[in-house]
Amino acid sequence: MQYKAENKLDIFEFHDAELSLGCFDKNTLVFSATHLNIHKHTKQNPGDCDLEIERAVLRFEHMESVTFENRRPIENGNPVGEQIVLEGADAVKEMLSGFVKGIRVFALFEENRRIIMDCITDGIEVDFTFFTIAFTPQTTSVEWDAYIGPAWYET
């Protein structure tokens, strides 16, 4: 791949990025991503506007401390449905179940080395599944070859 960013997730705008699970092997999670944007004035994008990446490969290596939490819909000011919070192997199993459907990212950020991902699955907003995954990887990387053009919010 022509471009690579290691341990620099803060240079990307993940909102509305679509991720497809590539593989999960030996606690390494790999995604193919579309609709991912990189911020301007970075080593990989020195220009004056954020750019949309054509297709990227995201890699989270040696993940530890995985947690899964579903987000319940709110009706009349109260959460509806069962709250599910899982850790460890149970969290990984539920995470992969959601990822295999393909996800759209609402937010992905790093806080004290911990990655936090707010995700939606199914692609149909009427009966979506919204969940948060958190984990601590040893390293992260994003690789890509080309840009489509300016990010949607730049036009």
PDB file of C-alpha atoms in Angstrom:
ATOM      1  CA  MET A   1       0.000   0.000   0.000  1.00  0.00           C
ATOM      2  CA  GLN A   2       1.173   3.507  -0.808  1.00  0.00           C
ATOM      3  CA  TYR A   3       0.169   5.227   2.464  1.00  0.00           C
ATOM      4  CA  LYS A   4       0.365   4.058   6.064  1.00  0.00           C
ATOM      5  CA  ALA A   5      -0.397   5.594   9.450  1.00  0.00           C
ATOM      6  CA  GLU A   6       0.661   3.701  12.559  1.00  0.00           C
ATOM      7  CA  ASN A   7      -0.771   4.468  15.997  1.00  0.00           C
ATOM      8  CA  LYS A   8      -2.298   7.726  14.686  1.00  0.00           C
ATOM      9  CA  LEU A   9      -6.061   7.207  14.631  1.00  0.00           C
ATOM     10  CA  ASP A  10      -6.621  10.864  15.534  1.00  0.00           C
ATOM     11  CA  ILE A  11      -5.718  11.961  11.978  1.00  0.00           C
ATOM     12  CA  PHE A  12      -8.832  10.194  10.616  1.00  0.00           C
ATOM     13  CA  GLU A  13     -12.523  11.056  10.616  1.00  0.00           C
ATOM     14  CA  PHE A  14     -14.368   7.767  11.140  1.00  0.00           C
ATOM     15  CA  HIS A  15     -17.959   9.071  11.289  1.00  0.00           C
ATOM     16  CA  ASP A  16     -20.038   7.192   8.662  1.00  0.00           C
ATOM     17  CA  ALA A  17     -17.095   4.998   7.616  1.00  0.00           C
ATOM     18  CA  GLU A  18     -18.270   1.531   6.571  1.00  0.00           C
ATOM     19  CA  LEU A  19     -16.197  -1.393   7.807  1.00  0.00           C
ATOM     20  CA  SER A  20     -16.221  -4.964   6.518  1.00  0.00           C
ATOM     21  CA  LEU A  21     -14.569  -7.651   8.595  1.00  0.00           C
ATOM     22  CA  GLY A  22     -11.443  -8.989   6.911  1.00  0.00           C
ATOM     23  CA  CYS A  23     -10.339 -11.414   9.603  1.00  0.00           C
ATOM     24  CA  PHE A  24      -9.858 -11.940  13.302  1.00  0.00           C
ATOM     25  CA  ASP A  25      -6.875 -14.150  14.079  1.00  0.00           C
ATOM     26  CA  LYS A  26      -4.679 -14.383  17.161  1.00  0.00           C
ATOM     27  CA  ASN A  27      -6.330 -11.304  18.688  1.00  0.00           C
ATOM     28  CA  THR A  28      -5.672  -9.213  15.582  1.00  0.00           C
ATOM     29  CA  LEU A  29      -8.707  -7.576  13.969  1.00  0.00           C
ATOM     30  CA  VAL A  30      -8.574  -6.502  10.304  1.00  0.00           C
ATOM     31  CA  PHE A  31     -11.185  -4.442   8.461  1.00  0.00           C
ATOM     32  CA  SER A  32     -11.633  -3.122   4.955  1.00  0.00           C
ATOM     33  CA  ALA A  33     -12.966   0.452   5.153  1.00  0.00           C
ATOM     34  CA  THR A  34     -14.793   2.781   2.786  1.00  0.00           C
ATOM     35  CA  HIS A  35     -15.994   6.363   3.402  1.00  0.00           C
ATOM     36  CA  LEU A  36     -13.019   6.942   5.701  1.00  0.00           C
ATOM     37  CA  ASN A  37     -11.564  10.460   5.675  1.00  0.00           C
ATOM     38  CA  ILE A  38      -8.112  11.715   6.602  1.00  0.00           C
ATOM     39  CA  HIS A  39      -7.613  15.167   8.057  1.00  0.00           C
ATOM     40  CA  LYS A  40      -5.735  17.886   6.199  1.00  0.00           C
ATOM     41  CA  HIS A  41      -2.213  19.005   7.108  1.00  0.00           C
ATOM     42  CA  THR A  42      -0.964  15.507   7.932  1.00  0.00           C
ATOM     43  CA  LYS A  43       2.085  13.683   6.587  1.00  0.00           C
ATOM     44  CA  GLN A  44      -0.182  11.573   4.341  1.00  0.00           C
ATOM     45  CA  ASN A  45      -2.429  14.531   3.344  1.00  0.00           C
ATOM     46  CA  PRO A  46      -0.468  17.794   3.409  1.00  0.00           C
ATOM     47  CA  GLY A  47      -3.209  19.639   1.453  1.00  0.00           C
ATOM     48  CA  ASP A  48      -5.761  22.160   2.696  1.00  0.00           C
ATOM     49  CA  CYS A  49      -8.848  19.917   2.859  1.00  0.00           C
ATOM     50  CA  ASP A  50      -9.781  16.575   4.377  1.00  0.00           C
ATOM     51  CA  LEU A  51      -9.779  13.769   1.791  1.00  0.00           C
ATOM     52  CA  GLU A  52     -11.852  10.611   1.411  1.00  0.00           C
ATOM     53  CA  ILE A  53      -9.780   7.461   1.100  1.00  0.00           C
ATOM     54  CA  GLU A  54     -10.822   5.073  -1.682  1.00  0.00           C
ATOM     55  CA  ARG A  55     -10.401   1.890   0.395  1.00  0.00           C
ATOM     56  CA  ALA A  56      -8.335   1.380   3.521  1.00  0.00           C
ATOM     57  CA  VAL A  57      -7.204  -1.584   5.579  1.00  0.00           C
ATOM     58  CA  LEU A  58      -7.471  -1.073   9.357  1.00  0.00           C
ATOM     59  CA  ARG A  59      -5.498  -3.384  11.601  1.00  0.00           C
ATOM     60  CA  PHE A  60      -5.743  -3.628  15.391  1.00  0.00           C
ATOM     61  CA  GLU A  61      -3.005  -5.983  16.602  1.00  0.00           C
ATOM     62  CA  HIS A  62      -2.879  -7.983  19.840  1.00  0.00           C
ATOM     63  CA  MET A  63      -6.206  -6.811  21.269  1.00  0.00           C
ATOM     64  CA  GLU A  64      -6.782  -7.153  24.990  1.00  0.00           C
ATOM     65  CA  SER A  65      -9.557  -6.277  27.461  1.00  0.00           C
ATOM     66  CA  VAL A  66     -12.428  -6.470  24.951  1.00  0.00           C
ATOM     67  CA  THR A  67     -15.841  -5.246  26.114  1.00  0.00           C
ATOM     68  CA  PHE A  68     -19.191  -5.151  24.310  1.00  0.00           C
ATOM     69  CA  GLU A  69     -22.181  -3.039  25.308  1.00  0.00           C
ATOM     70  CA  ASN A  70     -25.468  -2.733  23.459  1.00  0.00           C
ATOM     71  CA  ARG A  71     -27.126   0.672  23.194  1.00  0.00           C
ATOM     72  CA  ARG A  72     -30.828   0.532  23.942  1.00  0.00           C
ATOM     73  CA  PRO A  73     -33.396   2.713  22.186  1.00  0.00           C
ATOM     74  CA  ILE A  74     -35.069   5.435  24.258  1.00  0.00           C
ATOM     75  CA  GLU A  75     -38.845   5.661  24.461  1.00  0.00           C
ATOM     76  CA  ASN A  76     -40.580   8.305  26.587  1.00  0.00           C
ATOM     77  CA  GLY A  77     -37.242   9.208  28.152  1.00  0.00           C
ATOM     78  CA  ASN A  78     -36.459   5.651  29.292  1.00  0.00           C
ATOM     79  CA  PRO A  79     -34.188   2.966  27.815  1.00  0.00           C
ATOM     80  CA  VAL A  80     -36.105   0.034  26.317  1.00  0.00           C
ATOM     81  CA  GLY A  81     -34.927  -3.578  26.249  1.00  0.00           C
ATOM     82  CA  GLU A  82     -32.271  -5.537  28.051  1.00  0.00           C
ATOM     83  CA  GLN A  83     -28.877  -3.986  28.810  1.00  0.00           C
ATOM     84  CA  ILE A  84     -26.064  -6.307  27.737  1.00  0.00           C
ATOM     85  CA  VAL A  85     -22.483  -5.777  28.879  1.00  0.00           C
ATOM     86  CA  LEU A  86     -19.990  -8.518  28.029  1.00  0.00           C
ATOM     87  CA  GLU A  87     -16.248  -8.937  28.610  1.00  0.00           C
ATOM     88  CA  GLY A  88     -13.484 -11.205  27.338  1.00  0.00           C
ATOM     89  CA  ALA A  89     -14.360 -14.174  25.103  1.00  0.00           C
ATOM     90  CA  ASP A  90     -18.107 -13.445  25.324  1.00  0.00           C
ATOM     91  CA  ALA A  91     -17.505  -9.869  24.175  1.00  0.00           C
ATOM     92  CA  VAL A  92     -15.320 -11.069  21.273  1.00  0.00           C
ATOM     93  CA  LYS A  93     -18.009 -13.527  20.153  1.00  0.00           C
ATOM     94  CA  GLU A  94     -20.740 -10.854  20.186  1.00  0.00           C
ATOM     95  CA  MET A  95     -18.412  -8.319  18.536  1.00  0.00           C
ATOM     96  CA  LEU A  96     -17.652 -10.683  15.653  1.00  0.00           C
ATOM     97  CA  SER A  97     -21.344 -11.487  15.273  1.00  0.00           C
ATOM     98  CA  GLY A  98     -22.017  -7.780  14.741  1.00  0.00           C
ATOM     99  CA  PHE A  99     -18.985  -7.200  12.532  1.00  0.00           C
ATOM    100  CA  VAL A 100     -19.781 -10.079  10.163  1.00  0.00           C
ATOM    101  CA  LYS A 101     -22.896  -8.126   9.060  1.00  0.00           C
ATOM    102  CA  GLY A 102     -20.781  -5.108   8.176  1.00  0.00           C
ATOM    103  CA  ILE A 103     -20.910  -1.941  10.249  1.00  0.00           C
ATOM    104  CA  ARG A 104     -21.132   1.797   9.918  1.00  0.00           C
ATOM    105  CA  VAL A 105     -19.107   3.763  12.463  1.00  0.00           C
ATOM    106  CA  PHE A 106     -20.655   6.619  14.434  1.00  0.00           C
ATOM    107  CA  ALA A 107     -17.450   7.267  16.366  1.00  0.00           C
ATOM    108  CA  LEU A 108     -14.043   5.669  16.734  1.00  0.00           C
ATOM    109  CA  PHE A 109     -11.522   7.228  19.058  1.00  0.00           C
ATOM    110  CA  GLU A 110      -8.663   6.393  21.375  1.00  0.00           C
ATOM    111  CA  GLU A 111      -8.725   7.182  25.074  1.00  0.00           C
ATOM    112  CA  ASN A 112      -5.734   6.184  27.231  1.00  0.00           C
ATOM    113  CA  ARG A 113      -4.629   3.607  24.603  1.00  0.00           C
ATOM    114  CA  ARG A 114      -8.154   2.108  24.589  1.00  0.00           C
ATOM    115  CA  ILE A 115     -10.082   2.085  21.302  1.00  0.00           C
ATOM    116  CA  ILE A 116     -13.781   2.867  21.609  1.00  0.00           C
ATOM    117  CA  MET A 117     -16.053   2.182  18.606  1.00  0.00           C
ATOM    118  CA  ASP A 118     -19.729   3.152  18.424  1.00  0.00           C
ATOM    119  CA  CYS A 119     -21.222   1.028  15.622  1.00  0.00           C
ATOM    120  CA  ILE A 120     -24.475   0.380  13.798  1.00  0.00           C
ATOM    121  CA  THR A 121     -25.221  -2.830  11.858  1.00  0.00           C
ATOM    122  CA  ASP A 122     -27.811  -3.946   9.293  1.00  0.00           C
ATOM    123  CA  GLY A 123     -27.796  -0.681   7.340  1.00  0.00           C
ATOM    124  CA  ILE A 124     -31.550  -0.189   7.849  1.00  0.00           C
ATOM    125  CA  GLU A 125     -32.177   2.527  10.415  1.00  0.00           C
ATOM    126  CA  VAL A 126     -35.649   1.238  11.350  1.00  0.00           C
ATOM    127  CA  ASP A 127     -34.344  -1.977  12.927  1.00  0.00           C
ATOM    128  CA  PHE A 128     -30.696  -1.189  13.501  1.00  0.00           C
ATOM    129  CA  THR A 129     -28.441  -2.688  16.124  1.00  0.00           C
ATOM    130  CA  PHE A 130     -26.306  -0.048  17.840  1.00  0.00           C
ATOM    131  CA  PHE A 131     -23.420  -1.153  20.060  1.00  0.00           C
ATOM    132  CA  THR A 132     -20.123  -0.045  21.541  1.00  0.00           C
ATOM    133  CA  ILE A 133     -16.953  -2.106  21.467  1.00  0.00           C
ATOM    134  CA  ALA A 134     -13.868  -1.189  23.455  1.00  0.00           C
ATOM    135  CA  PHE A 135     -10.449  -2.847  23.468  1.00  0.00           C
ATOM    136  CA  THR A 136      -6.777  -2.144  23.985  1.00  0.00           C
ATOM    137  CA  PRO A 137      -4.563  -3.031  21.007  1.00  0.00           C
ATOM    138  CA  GLN A 138      -0.798  -3.186  21.085  1.00  0.00           C
ATOM    139  CA  THR A 139      -0.603  -1.371  17.735  1.00  0.00           C
ATOM    140  CA  THR A 140      -2.973   0.117  15.170  1.00  0.00           C
ATOM    141  CA  SER A 141      -2.427   0.815  11.506  1.00  0.00           C
ATOM    142  CA  VAL A 142      -4.343   2.201   8.549  1.00  0.00           C
ATOM    143  CA  GLU A 143      -3.066   1.571   5.009  1.00  0.00           C
ATOM    144  CA  TRP A 144      -4.404   2.733   1.633  1.00  0.00           C
ATOM    145  CA  ASP A 145      -3.415   3.435  -1.962  1.00  0.00           C
ATOM    146  CA  ALA A 146      -5.603   6.254  -3.277  1.00  0.00           C
ATOM    147  CA  TYR A 147      -7.988   9.103  -2.550  1.00  0.00           C
ATOM    148  CA  ILE A 148     -11.423   9.628  -4.096  1.00  0.00           C
ATOM    149  CA  GLY A 149     -11.439  13.384  -3.519  1.00  0.00           C
ATOM    150  CA  PRO A 150     -12.470  15.877  -0.844  1.00  0.00           C
ATOM    151  CA  ALA A 151     -14.378  14.558   2.183  1.00  0.00           C
ATOM    152  CA  TRP A 152     -18.171  14.912   1.874  1.00  0.00           C
ATOM    153  CA  TYR A 153     -18.225  17.696   4.471  1.00  0.00           C
ATOM    154  CA  GLU A 154     -15.620  19.724   2.515  1.00  0.00           C
ATOM    155  CA  THR A 155     -17.821  20.171  -0.567  1.00  0.00           C
TER     156      THR A 155
END
